[in-house]
Amino acid sequence: QSALTQPPSASGSPGQSVTISCTGTSSDIGRFDYVTWYQQHPGKAPKLVLYEVTKRPSGVPDRFSGSKSGNTASLTVSGLQAEDEADYYCSSYAGGNSFHVAFGGGTKLTVL
Amino acid sequence: QVQLQESGPGLVKPSETLSLTCTVSGGYINSYYWAWIRQPPGKGLEWIGYISFSGSTNYNPSLRSRLTISLDTSKNQFSLRLTSVTAADTAVYYCARSGVGGIMFDYWGRGTLVTVSS
């Protein structure tokens, strides 16, 4: 099972919107609506920000939104704030012959 | 509020067995799914596997031959055992709760660094 593909970096100024892509295949993102996004600050554990493509856990601001088209999922952070600067990882269920969860390589989001 | 805490040796010799335990507080382990994820230094996340509340497991195919995840409901703990380790197994190991059938992880431990070195 291959990892998902994310751009290594993204950036935006405070108040702007930034979109991070996550590209998989027809065996994972393209087949299942089980795309998840995590935020990770340096030295900290990942934090769930979106699941099942568009759902936000309690406590996550609605500035975080998700979408999916074909084999590519996207995370959009609107109204960028300094505390949004972090690494973001996507993941997807990649079932088929066997259960598997694939992660992307991560995107470093910089707030300029 | 559910909390998870990893524990175990921080240094393991090559070819030996890596063993970690995750203690769950603020919730019962006999519900939900419980997972291990690792992150090599400076790199991305890798799913290791999970165990369900009923004891069923699913493992990353690349680790399956060396991996065992087990559950101890009496202690509200679950454990990871990875045999024949090499330097490639050096990573921060996280335990996590899965809210959706082992697919996404809503509560995480703080992580523990395990270094494989002689």
PDB file of N, CA and C in Angstrom, chain A residues 10-14 16 80 85 110-112:
ATOM      1  N   ALA A  10       3.238  24.665   2.439  1.00  0.00           N
ATOM      2  CA  ALA A  10       2.200  25.612   2.027  1.00  0.00           C
ATOM      3  C   ALA A  10       2.330  26.825   2.929  1.00  0.00           C
ATOM      4  N   SER A  11       1.863  27.956   2.460  1.00  0.00           N
ATOM      5  CA  SER A  11       1.981  29.153   3.284  1.00  0.00           C
ATOM      6  C   SER A  11       0.877  30.154   2.946  1.00  0.00           C
ATOM      7  N   GLY A  12       0.648  31.054   3.877  1.00  0.00           N
ATOM      8  CA  GLY A  12      -0.327  32.122   3.684  1.00  0.00           C
ATOM      9  C   GLY A  12      -0.179  33.167   4.756  1.00  0.00           C
ATOM     10  N   SER A  13      -0.717  34.315   4.516  1.00  0.00           N
ATOM     11  CA  SER A  13      -0.656  35.405   5.487  1.00  0.00           C
ATOM     12  C   SER A  13      -1.858  35.326   6.416  1.00  0.00           C
ATOM     13  N   PRO A  14      -1.743  35.924   7.579  1.00  0.00           N
ATOM     14  CA  PRO A  14      -2.889  35.932   8.502  1.00  0.00           C
ATOM     15  C   PRO A  14      -4.141  36.471   7.826  1.00  0.00           C
ATOM     16  N   GLN A  16      -5.774  35.069   5.451  1.00  0.00           N
ATOM     17  CA  GLN A  16      -5.972  34.443   4.133  1.00  0.00           C
ATOM     18  C   GLN A  16      -6.440  32.998   4.287  1.00  0.00           C
ATOM     19  N   LEU A  80      -6.565  32.451   8.253  1.00  0.00           N
ATOM     20  CA  LEU A  80      -5.355  31.923   8.889  1.00  0.00           C
ATOM     21  C   LEU A  80      -4.971  32.690  10.145  1.00  0.00           C
ATOM     22  N   GLU A  85      -0.062  27.476  12.253  1.00  0.00           N
ATOM     23  CA  GLU A  85       1.239  27.030  11.735  1.00  0.00           C
ATOM     24  C   GLU A  85       1.590  25.695  12.369  1.00  0.00           C
ATOM     25  N   THR A 110       3.053  27.253   6.882  1.00  0.00           N
ATOM     26  CA  THR A 110       3.690  28.428   7.473  1.00  0.00           C
ATOM     27  C   THR A 110       2.768  29.628   7.360  1.00  0.00           C
ATOM     28  N   VAL A 111       2.558  30.298   8.477  1.00  0.00           N
ATOM     29  CA  VAL A 111       1.781  31.543   8.482  1.00  0.00           C
ATOM     30  C   VAL A 111       2.778  32.696   8.424  1.00  0.00           C
ATOM     31  N   LEU A 112       2.760  33.406   7.315  1.00  0.00           N
ATOM     32  CA  LEU A 112       3.777  34.424   7.034  1.00  0.00           C
ATOM     33  C   LEU A 112       3.643  35.647   7.929  1.00  0.00           C
TER      34      LEU A 112
END
